[in-house]
Structure formats: C-alpha cells, structure tokens
Coordinates of C-alpha atoms and ligand atoms in Angstrom, one line a residue:
M1 CA -70.2 -36.2 6.1
A2 CA -68.1 -38.9 7.6
R3 CA -65.5 -40.3 5.3
I4 CA -65.1 -44.0 4.8
S5 CA -61.5 -44.8 5.7
R6 CA -59.5 -46.2 2.8
L7 CA -57.0 -49.0 2.7
I8 CA -54.2 -48.4 0.2
A9 CA -51.3 -50.6 -0.5
H10 CA -48.0 -49.6 -2.2
V11 CA -46.0 -52.5 -3.6
D12 CA -42.4 -51.9 -4.6
M13 CA -40.1 -54.7 -5.9
D14 CA -36.8 -54.9 -4.1
S15 CA -33.8 -53.7 -6.2
F16 CA -35.8 -54.8 -9.2
F17 CA -33.3 -54.8 -12.1
T18 CA -30.5 -56.5 -10.1
A19 CA -33.0 -59.0 -8.6
V20 CA -34.0 -60.0 -12.1
E21 CA -30.4 -60.4 -13.1
V22 CA -29.8 -62.7 -10.1
L23 CA -32.9 -64.6 -10.9
D24 CA -31.7 -65.4 -14.4
D25 CA -28.1 -66.0 -13.3
P26 CA -28.0 -67.5 -9.7
S27 CA -24.2 -67.3 -9.7
L28 CA -24.6 -63.6 -9.1
A29 CA -26.4 -64.2 -5.8
G30 CA -24.7 -62.4 -2.8
K31 CA -22.5 -60.4 -5.1
P32 CA -22.5 -56.6 -5.5
V33 CA -24.4 -56.2 -8.8
M34 CA -24.9 -52.9 -10.6
V35 CA -27.0 -52.2 -13.7
G36 CA -26.2 -49.2 -15.8
A37 CA -23.6 -47.7 -18.1
D38 CA -20.3 -49.5 -18.8
P39 CA -17.7 -48.3 -16.2
R40 CA -14.8 -48.8 -18.6
G41 CA -12.3 -49.3 -15.8
G42 CA -13.5 -46.2 -14.0
R43 CA -13.4 -43.9 -17.0
G44 CA -16.9 -44.7 -18.1
R45 CA -19.6 -42.0 -18.5
G46 CA -23.3 -42.4 -17.5
V47 CA -24.9 -43.5 -14.3
V48 CA -25.9 -46.6 -12.3
S49 CA -29.6 -47.3 -12.7
A50 CA -29.8 -50.0 -10.1
A51 CA -27.6 -51.4 -7.4
S52 CA -28.1 -54.6 -5.4
Y53 CA -28.2 -54.4 -1.6
E54 CA -24.7 -55.9 -1.6
A55 CA -23.5 -53.1 -3.8
R56 CA -25.3 -50.5 -1.6
R57 CA -23.1 -51.6 1.3
F58 CA -20.2 -50.1 -0.7
G59 CA -22.0 -46.8 -0.8
V60 CA -23.2 -47.3 -4.4
H61 CA -26.8 -46.1 -5.2
S62 CA -28.8 -45.5 -8.3
A63 CA -28.3 -42.3 -10.3
M64 CA -24.6 -42.3 -9.1
P65 CA -22.1 -41.7 -11.9
V66 CA -20.7 -45.1 -12.9
S67 CA -17.1 -43.9 -12.6
R68 CA -17.7 -43.2 -8.9
A69 CA -19.4 -46.5 -8.4
F70 CA -16.4 -48.2 -9.9
R71 CA -14.0 -46.5 -7.5
L72 CA -16.2 -47.5 -4.6
C73 CA -16.7 -51.1 -5.7
P74 CA -14.2 -52.1 -8.4
R75 CA -14.8 -55.8 -7.9
G76 CA -18.5 -55.5 -8.4
V77 CA -20.4 -57.0 -11.3
F78 CA -21.4 -54.3 -13.8
L79 CA -24.2 -55.2 -16.2
P80 CA -25.6 -53.2 -19.1
G81 CA -29.3 -53.9 -18.3
R82 CA -32.0 -55.7 -20.2
M83 CA -35.0 -53.5 -20.3
E84 CA -37.1 -55.9 -22.3
R85 CA -36.6 -58.7 -19.8
Y86 CA -37.4 -56.3 -16.9
Q87 CA -40.6 -55.3 -18.7
E88 CA -41.6 -58.9 -19.1
V89 CA -41.2 -59.6 -15.3
S90 CA -42.9 -56.3 -14.6
G91 CA -45.9 -57.6 -16.6
Q92 CA -46.0 -60.8 -14.4
V93 CA -45.9 -58.7 -11.2
M94 CA -48.7 -56.3 -12.4
T95 CA -50.9 -59.3 -13.5
V96 CA -50.6 -60.7 -10.0
L97 CA -51.4 -57.4 -8.4
S98 CA -54.4 -56.8 -10.6
G99 CA -55.9 -60.0 -9.2
F100 CA -56.3 -58.3 -5.8
T101 CA -58.3 -55.3 -7.0
P102 CA -59.3 -53.6 -10.2
V103 CA -58.4 -50.2 -8.7
M104 CA -54.7 -50.2 -9.3
E105 CA -52.2 -47.6 -10.5
Q106 CA -48.8 -48.6 -11.8
I107 CA -46.4 -45.8 -11.2
S108 CA -43.2 -47.3 -12.6
V109 CA -41.9 -50.6 -13.9
D110 CA -41.7 -52.1 -10.4
E111 CA -44.2 -50.1 -8.3
A112 CA -47.9 -49.9 -8.0
F113 CA -50.7 -48.6 -5.7
L114 CA -53.7 -50.8 -5.0
D115 CA -56.9 -49.5 -3.5
L116 CA -58.1 -52.3 -1.2
T117 CA -60.9 -50.5 0.5
G118 CA -63.7 -52.9 1.2
C119 CA -61.7 -56.0 0.3
G120 CA -61.3 -56.9 4.0
R121 CA -63.9 -59.6 4.0
L122 CA -62.1 -61.5 1.2
L123 CA -58.5 -60.8 2.2
G124 CA -58.5 -60.4 6.0
G125 CA -56.9 -57.5 7.9
P126 CA -54.3 -55.2 6.4
G127 CA -51.3 -57.3 7.8
E128 CA -52.8 -60.5 6.4
T129 CA -53.5 -58.8 3.1
G130 CA -49.9 -57.6 2.9
V131 CA -48.6 -61.1 3.5
K132 CA -50.9 -62.5 0.8
I133 CA -49.6 -59.9 -1.8
K134 CA -46.0 -60.7 -1.0
K135 CA -46.5 -64.4 -1.3
A136 CA -48.4 -64.1 -4.6
V137 CA -45.6 -62.0 -6.1
K138 CA -42.9 -64.4 -4.9
A139 CA -44.8 -67.4 -6.2
A140 CA -45.3 -66.0 -9.6
T141 CA -41.8 -64.4 -10.1
G142 CA -39.4 -65.8 -7.5
L143 CA -38.8 -62.2 -6.4
T144 CA -39.4 -60.3 -3.2
A145 CA -41.5 -57.1 -2.9
S146 CA -41.8 -54.7 -0.1
V147 CA -45.4 -53.7 0.8
G148 CA -46.8 -50.7 2.8
L149 CA -50.4 -50.4 3.8
G150 CA -52.2 -47.4 5.2
P151 CA -55.2 -45.1 4.9
N152 CA -53.7 -43.1 2.0
K153 CA -51.1 -43.2 -0.7
L154 CA -48.7 -41.1 1.2
A155 CA -48.7 -43.5 4.2
A156 CA -48.5 -46.6 2.0
K157 CA -45.6 -45.3 -0.1
I158 CA -43.5 -44.3 3.0
A159 CA -44.4 -47.5 4.8
S160 CA -43.2 -49.7 1.9
D161 CA -39.8 -48.1 2.1
L162 CA -39.3 -48.4 5.8
E163 CA -38.2 -52.1 6.1
K164 CA -36.8 -52.8 2.6
P165 CA -35.9 -55.4 1.4
D166 CA -38.8 -57.9 1.8
G167 CA -40.5 -55.5 4.1
L168 CA -44.1 -55.3 5.3
V169 CA -45.3 -52.2 7.2
V170 CA -48.9 -51.4 8.1
V171 CA -49.8 -47.9 9.2
A172 CA -52.7 -48.8 11.6
Q173 CA -52.8 -45.2 13.0
P174 CA -55.7 -43.4 11.3
D175 CA -53.8 -40.1 11.8
V176 CA -51.1 -40.4 9.2
G177 CA -49.5 -37.2 10.6
V178 CA -48.8 -38.9 13.9
F179 CA -47.1 -41.9 12.1
L180 CA -44.9 -39.5 10.1
S181 CA -44.0 -37.1 12.8
S182 CA -40.7 -38.7 14.0
L183 CA -39.4 -39.5 10.5
P184 CA -36.7 -37.4 8.9
I185 CA -38.2 -34.9 6.3
R186 CA -36.3 -36.7 3.5
R187 CA -38.8 -39.6 3.9
L188 CA -41.6 -37.4 2.8
W189 CA -42.8 -38.2 -0.7
G190 CA -41.7 -35.3 -3.0
I191 CA -38.8 -34.0 -0.9
G192 CA -35.6 -34.4 -2.9
P193 CA -32.1 -33.6 -1.6
K194 CA -32.3 -30.0 -2.7
T195 CA -35.6 -29.3 -1.0
E196 CA -34.4 -31.1 2.1
E197 CA -31.3 -28.9 2.3
A198 CA -33.3 -25.7 1.7
L199 CA -35.9 -26.6 4.4
K200 CA -33.2 -27.4 6.9
K201 CA -31.5 -24.1 6.3
K202 CA -34.5 -21.9 6.2
F203 CA -36.7 -23.4 8.9
R204 CA -34.3 -25.5 10.9
V205 CA -36.5 -28.6 10.7
A206 CA -35.3 -32.2 10.7
T207 CA -38.4 -34.2 11.3
V208 CA -41.7 -34.3 9.5
G209 CA -43.4 -33.4 12.8
E210 CA -41.4 -30.2 13.0
L211 CA -42.2 -29.4 9.4
A212 CA -45.9 -30.0 10.1
G213 CA -45.8 -27.3 12.8
I214 CA -44.6 -24.5 10.5
P215 CA -47.6 -22.2 9.6
P216 CA -48.7 -23.0 6.0
E217 CA -48.5 -19.3 5.1
R218 CA -44.8 -19.2 5.7
L219 CA -44.2 -22.3 3.6
E220 CA -46.4 -21.0 0.9
K221 CA -44.6 -17.6 0.9
E222 CA -41.3 -19.4 0.4
Y223 CA -42.3 -22.1 -2.1
G224 CA -45.7 -21.1 -3.5
L225 CA -47.9 -24.0 -4.4
M226 CA -45.3 -26.6 -3.3
G227 CA -45.3 -25.0 0.2
R228 CA -49.0 -25.7 0.5
Y229 CA -48.3 -29.3 -0.4
L230 CA -45.5 -29.7 2.0
H231 CA -47.8 -28.5 4.8
Q232 CA -50.5 -31.0 3.8
R233 CA -48.1 -33.9 3.4
A234 CA -46.3 -33.2 6.6
N235 CA -49.6 -33.4 8.3
G236 CA -50.4 -36.7 6.7
V237 CA -53.1 -35.2 4.4
D238 CA -53.3 -36.9 1.0
D239 CA -56.6 -37.8 -0.6
D240 CA -55.2 -38.5 -4.1
P241 CA -57.2 -41.4 -5.5
V242 CA -55.6 -44.5 -6.8
G243 CA -56.0 -43.8 -10.5
G244 CA -57.4 -46.6 -12.6
D245 CA -59.3 -45.3 -15.6
E246 CA -58.2 -41.7 -14.7
E247 CA -56.1 -41.6 -17.8
A248 CA -59.2 -41.6 -20.0
K249 CA -60.4 -38.4 -18.4
S250 CA -57.4 -36.2 -18.8
I251 CA -56.1 -33.4 -21.0
G252 CA -52.5 -33.6 -21.9
R253 CA -49.7 -33.1 -24.4
E254 CA -46.4 -34.9 -24.9
T255 CA -43.4 -34.5 -27.1
T256 CA -40.5 -36.6 -28.2
F257 CA -37.2 -34.9 -28.5
D258 CA -35.5 -34.8 -31.9
S259 CA -32.5 -36.2 -30.2
D260 CA -32.5 -37.5 -26.6
T261 CA -31.3 -34.9 -24.2
S262 CA -30.1 -34.2 -20.7
D263 CA -29.8 -30.5 -21.3
Q264 CA -31.7 -28.9 -18.4
K265 CA -32.5 -25.7 -20.4
Q266 CA -34.0 -27.6 -23.2
I267 CA -36.0 -29.7 -20.8
H268 CA -37.3 -26.6 -18.9
K269 CA -38.3 -25.0 -22.2
T270 CA -40.2 -28.1 -23.2
L271 CA -42.1 -28.2 -19.9
V272 CA -43.0 -24.5 -20.4
Y273 CA -44.4 -25.3 -23.8
L274 CA -46.3 -28.4 -22.7
C275 CA -47.9 -26.8 -19.6
D276 CA -48.8 -23.7 -21.6
R277 CA -50.6 -25.7 -24.2
V278 CA -52.3 -28.0 -21.7
A279 CA -53.6 -25.0 -19.7
G280 CA -54.9 -23.4 -22.9
R281 CA -56.7 -26.6 -23.8
L282 CA -58.3 -26.9 -20.3
R283 CA -59.6 -23.3 -20.5
A284 CA -60.9 -23.9 -24.0
S285 CA -62.9 -26.8 -22.9
G286 CA -64.0 -25.2 -19.6
A287 CA -62.3 -27.9 -17.5
A288 CA -60.1 -27.7 -14.5
G289 CA -58.3 -30.6 -12.8
R290 CA -56.7 -31.3 -9.5
T291 CA -54.0 -33.8 -10.6
V292 CA -51.0 -33.0 -12.7
T293 CA -49.1 -35.9 -14.2
L294 CA -45.6 -35.8 -15.6
K295 CA -44.5 -38.5 -18.0
L296 CA -40.8 -39.1 -18.4
R297 CA -39.3 -41.5 -20.8
Y298 CA -35.5 -42.1 -20.8
E299 CA -33.5 -43.0 -23.9
S300 CA -33.7 -46.7 -22.7
F301 CA -37.5 -46.4 -23.2
E302 CA -37.9 -46.9 -19.5
T303 CA -41.0 -44.8 -18.7
H304 CA -42.2 -43.3 -15.5
T305 CA -45.2 -41.3 -14.5
F306 CA -45.3 -39.1 -11.5
R307 CA -48.3 -37.3 -10.2
Q308 CA -49.3 -34.7 -7.6
T309 CA -52.7 -33.5 -6.6
L310 CA -53.7 -30.0 -5.7
A311 CA -56.1 -28.8 -3.1
A312 CA -58.3 -27.1 -5.7
P313 CA -58.8 -27.7 -9.4
T314 CA -56.7 -25.5 -11.8
D315 CA -56.5 -24.5 -15.4
V316 CA -53.7 -22.0 -14.7
Y317 CA -50.4 -22.4 -16.6
R318 CA -48.2 -21.2 -13.8
E319 CA -49.6 -23.7 -11.3
I320 CA -49.3 -26.6 -13.7
L321 CA -45.8 -25.7 -14.6
E322 CA -44.8 -25.3 -10.9
L323 CA -46.0 -28.9 -10.2
A324 CA -44.5 -30.3 -13.4
E325 CA -41.2 -28.8 -12.6
M326 CA -41.3 -30.0 -9.1
L327 CA -42.2 -33.6 -10.2
F328 CA -39.3 -33.4 -12.7
Q329 CA -36.7 -32.1 -10.2
N330 CA -37.7 -34.6 -7.5
N331 CA -37.6 -37.7 -9.8
Y332 CA -35.2 -37.1 -12.6
M333 CA -32.1 -39.3 -12.5
A334 CA -29.4 -36.8 -13.0
G335 CA -27.3 -37.2 -16.2
R336 CA -29.7 -39.6 -17.9
K337 CA -30.9 -38.7 -21.4
V338 CA -34.6 -38.0 -21.8
R339 CA -36.5 -39.2 -24.9
L340 CA -40.0 -38.0 -24.2
L341 CA -41.8 -35.6 -21.8
G342 CA -45.5 -35.4 -21.3
V343 CA -47.8 -33.3 -19.0
S344 CA -51.4 -33.9 -18.4
V345 CA -54.1 -32.7 -16.0
S346 CA -56.8 -35.0 -14.8
N347 CA -59.1 -35.6 -11.8
F348 CA -61.6 -33.0 -13.0
S349 CA -63.7 -31.8 -10.2
D350 CA -67.0 -30.0 -10.0
S351 CA -66.5 -29.1 -6.4
P352 CA -66.6 -25.4 -5.9
E353 CA -63.3 -23.6 -6.2
L354 CA -61.5 -23.6 -2.9
G355 CA -59.8 -20.6 -1.4
L356 CA -61.2 -18.1 -3.8
F357 CA -61.1 -15.5 -1.1
D358 CA -57.7 -16.1 0.4
E359 CA -54.4 -14.7 -1.0
T360 CA -53.7 -17.8 -3.1
G361 CA -57.1 -17.7 -4.6
K362 CA -56.9 -14.0 -5.4
N363 CA -53.5 -14.5 -7.0
R364 CA -54.8 -17.4 -9.1
E365 CA -57.7 -15.3 -10.3
K366 CA -55.3 -12.5 -11.3
Q367 CA -53.1 -15.0 -13.1
R368 CA -56.1 -16.6 -14.8
K369 CA -57.3 -13.3 -16.2
V370 CA -53.9 -12.7 -17.7
E371 CA -54.0 -16.1 -19.3
L372 CA -57.5 -15.7 -20.6
A373 CA -56.3 -12.5 -22.3
V374 CA -53.5 -14.5 -23.8
D375 CA -55.9 -17.1 -25.1
K376 CA -57.9 -14.3 -26.9
V377 CA -54.8 -12.9 -28.6
R378 CA -53.8 -16.4 -29.7
G379 CA -57.3 -17.1 -31.0
K380 CA -56.9 -14.0 -33.2
Y381 CA -53.3 -14.1 -34.2
G382 CA -52.2 -17.7 -33.8
K383 CA -50.6 -19.9 -31.1
R384 CA -47.1 -18.4 -31.6
S385 CA -48.2 -14.8 -31.3
V386 CA -47.6 -15.0 -27.5
L387 CA -44.7 -17.0 -26.2
R388 CA -43.8 -17.8 -22.6
A389 CA -40.6 -16.5 -21.1
G390 CA -39.0 -19.9 -21.0
E391 CA -39.8 -20.7 -24.6
L392 CA -37.7 -17.7 -26.0
Ligands
MG401 MG1 -38.2 -50.9 -6.4

C-alpha cells in the first residue's frame, strides 16, 4: 500500500527565555544574557538554563555550571528567570500554532510539532507555510522562531536547528536518509555527547551516513533496543505520529519526589519502579504500545516530555526501562534538581507483533514469560513480593 507522504513542521523559539527577557527589557538587546542560578561572583552553584546568542559567542551554553559561565563571560547579564512569564508567552505561541492545524504536539515550553499533511491547499507549499508560521509567531509575540519542515518528525526537528536563529529549512528530499547523510552524528535526535563519543570510538563513524551503513545487528548487539533505533534514525526512518489526543490513550505512572533531587541513583531507582509498574499494568489490561514517554519536571516546575517510538509494540519492562533511561540520559540537564518523573506507554497498536522470529523477538518472548511469572507471584503475594534489582 502506497503511503501518503506527510508534511511535519517543528517550531522552536530562538533562545526563548533570554528572548523574553530582552522583549520585556529592551535595554538588554545585544548583550550577553544568561538565565539560571545566581553566579555569586563565580562561586555560585547550579547551572545556566538559557544563554542568548551573544552569550554563546563567549562559549556559554545551557546546562553549563554557572561558575564556569561567569569565568567565560564575567560582564554578562545574569538573571534568575521568571518561569511564569515564560509560560505566559509560551501559551501565546501555542495558541498561534494551533491555528494552523489541530494535530499538534507541544514537546516543551518553546517547541512543538505540527502535522500539516493535507493543508497545502490552504497554506501553500512547505516553504510558504514555514514563512507564514514564523510571521504569525512574530506578530503575536514579537519573538522569532526557527522552523523546520519535512516528511517526518526526525527531519523537521533536525531542520529547525540547522539555521538558528530565525531559521527556515525545508527538507524537500523525500528520502530523509539522504538529507541526513552528510551531517555529523551529533545532529541525530537522541544522540547525546556520551553516545556520540562511544559511537566514534567503537565504530569510527563521524557522519550520519557512515552510521547508516553499519549493519543493524552490530548496533543492536552493542546497544540493544537503542541500537535498532540508531539504525532506523540514521537511515531517516521515523513514522512517529504527531501526538494530539494520544495522551488519552496511554497507560502511565508518575511520582513526585519527597524532596527534589539530582541524585542519579535515586532517579534510576524511580525509573525502575515506574517502568515495572507500567509494564505490569499493560500486561494486566492486555495492551502493548509502541511509544514510551518520559515526563520530567524540574524544581522550577519547568516540565518536559520526551518520547520515542519502537518498531513493535511492547509490554516488556526491560524494553520500556531501556527507552526511559535513554530519554532521561539524553535530555536531562546535568545538575538540575528533579521534582517529578513519569513514564507512560501509548500508541497502542493492533498490528501483528513484528520480528517474533528474529533474535530480538525471541529474547523479548523469553523476557515476557519471566515477567508474566512475576505478575502471577505478585497477584498472589502482593506487589512488593518481587522487587527489581534497581529498587533494592
Ligand atoms: Mg528553543
């Protein structure tokens, strides 16, 4: 069956927090502005959560310890941040975007995907559509956004980042793999600095094209589930839908810490707990889903959700945990305290299980049998009768 080609846009506000600060205090325009912890003359603790493009020229970037930022840019303007005000402007941006299509997925305070498939008659070609989105955001808020358009979320997300700030990039190439091939692997969505380093060492790859050429079995052997993903993504494959009402059809658990924490062991333990319970609930209701979503709320109440879609639906704890951990590692801003973590599985599919007969499929079935046995014991003796290794 021929697939209708999609048109997805990724809209990302340019240096959002600092742009709002400049908007509200024009005397800051052109200055290196940083939002985050108080630098206390270089002895401050905590991190920079946003840096203006002027500050980035000094080498400052978000998630950098504020003491380091102060050494790099002592004459910069350091501001504590006003989350409520950012949320307010974010609301204006999202209202504008939702005017373009009802199929929209906000992924953070200043980023969203839009599914514009079939909107061509109203909006014009992809380039024209991108210009209209940028103009509408600017008119409503006075701020600039970078927009990427392409046949899937992967292409759109990478494209929006390529010409920041005030960028507009259209991936006209239907083969996303070709568009990606010359880019450095770091550009690939989901590859953080740690994974980048490991891939360079192990496989001697620098570009996405080189990564795409590595046999998927080798990547899978090395990284498990994530290896399969890397292969798909490097080849431009991503059919993750833009989630609108997806939230309604999901099974999930979340937990708020007694006191906000940046302790990695405690965070890991909590992810283990959440994934275990979510997998159990999926099996109990006979559901399996393809999309794993991680919800991460910092102590500032800033909330992000990150999601990743599997090739086949799962109800297996280990697979859900692997993805949740990967999403956390690739997106967590080091040093920041976490207030809440949530894990959910959605995108329930009734398509037949893929790969049942290959190695991964067999391993999953084995794992599944073990977990079903655990469900039985728990049904008899209570939830805490079997604990996961990471929970102990
Ligand atoms: Mg942004």
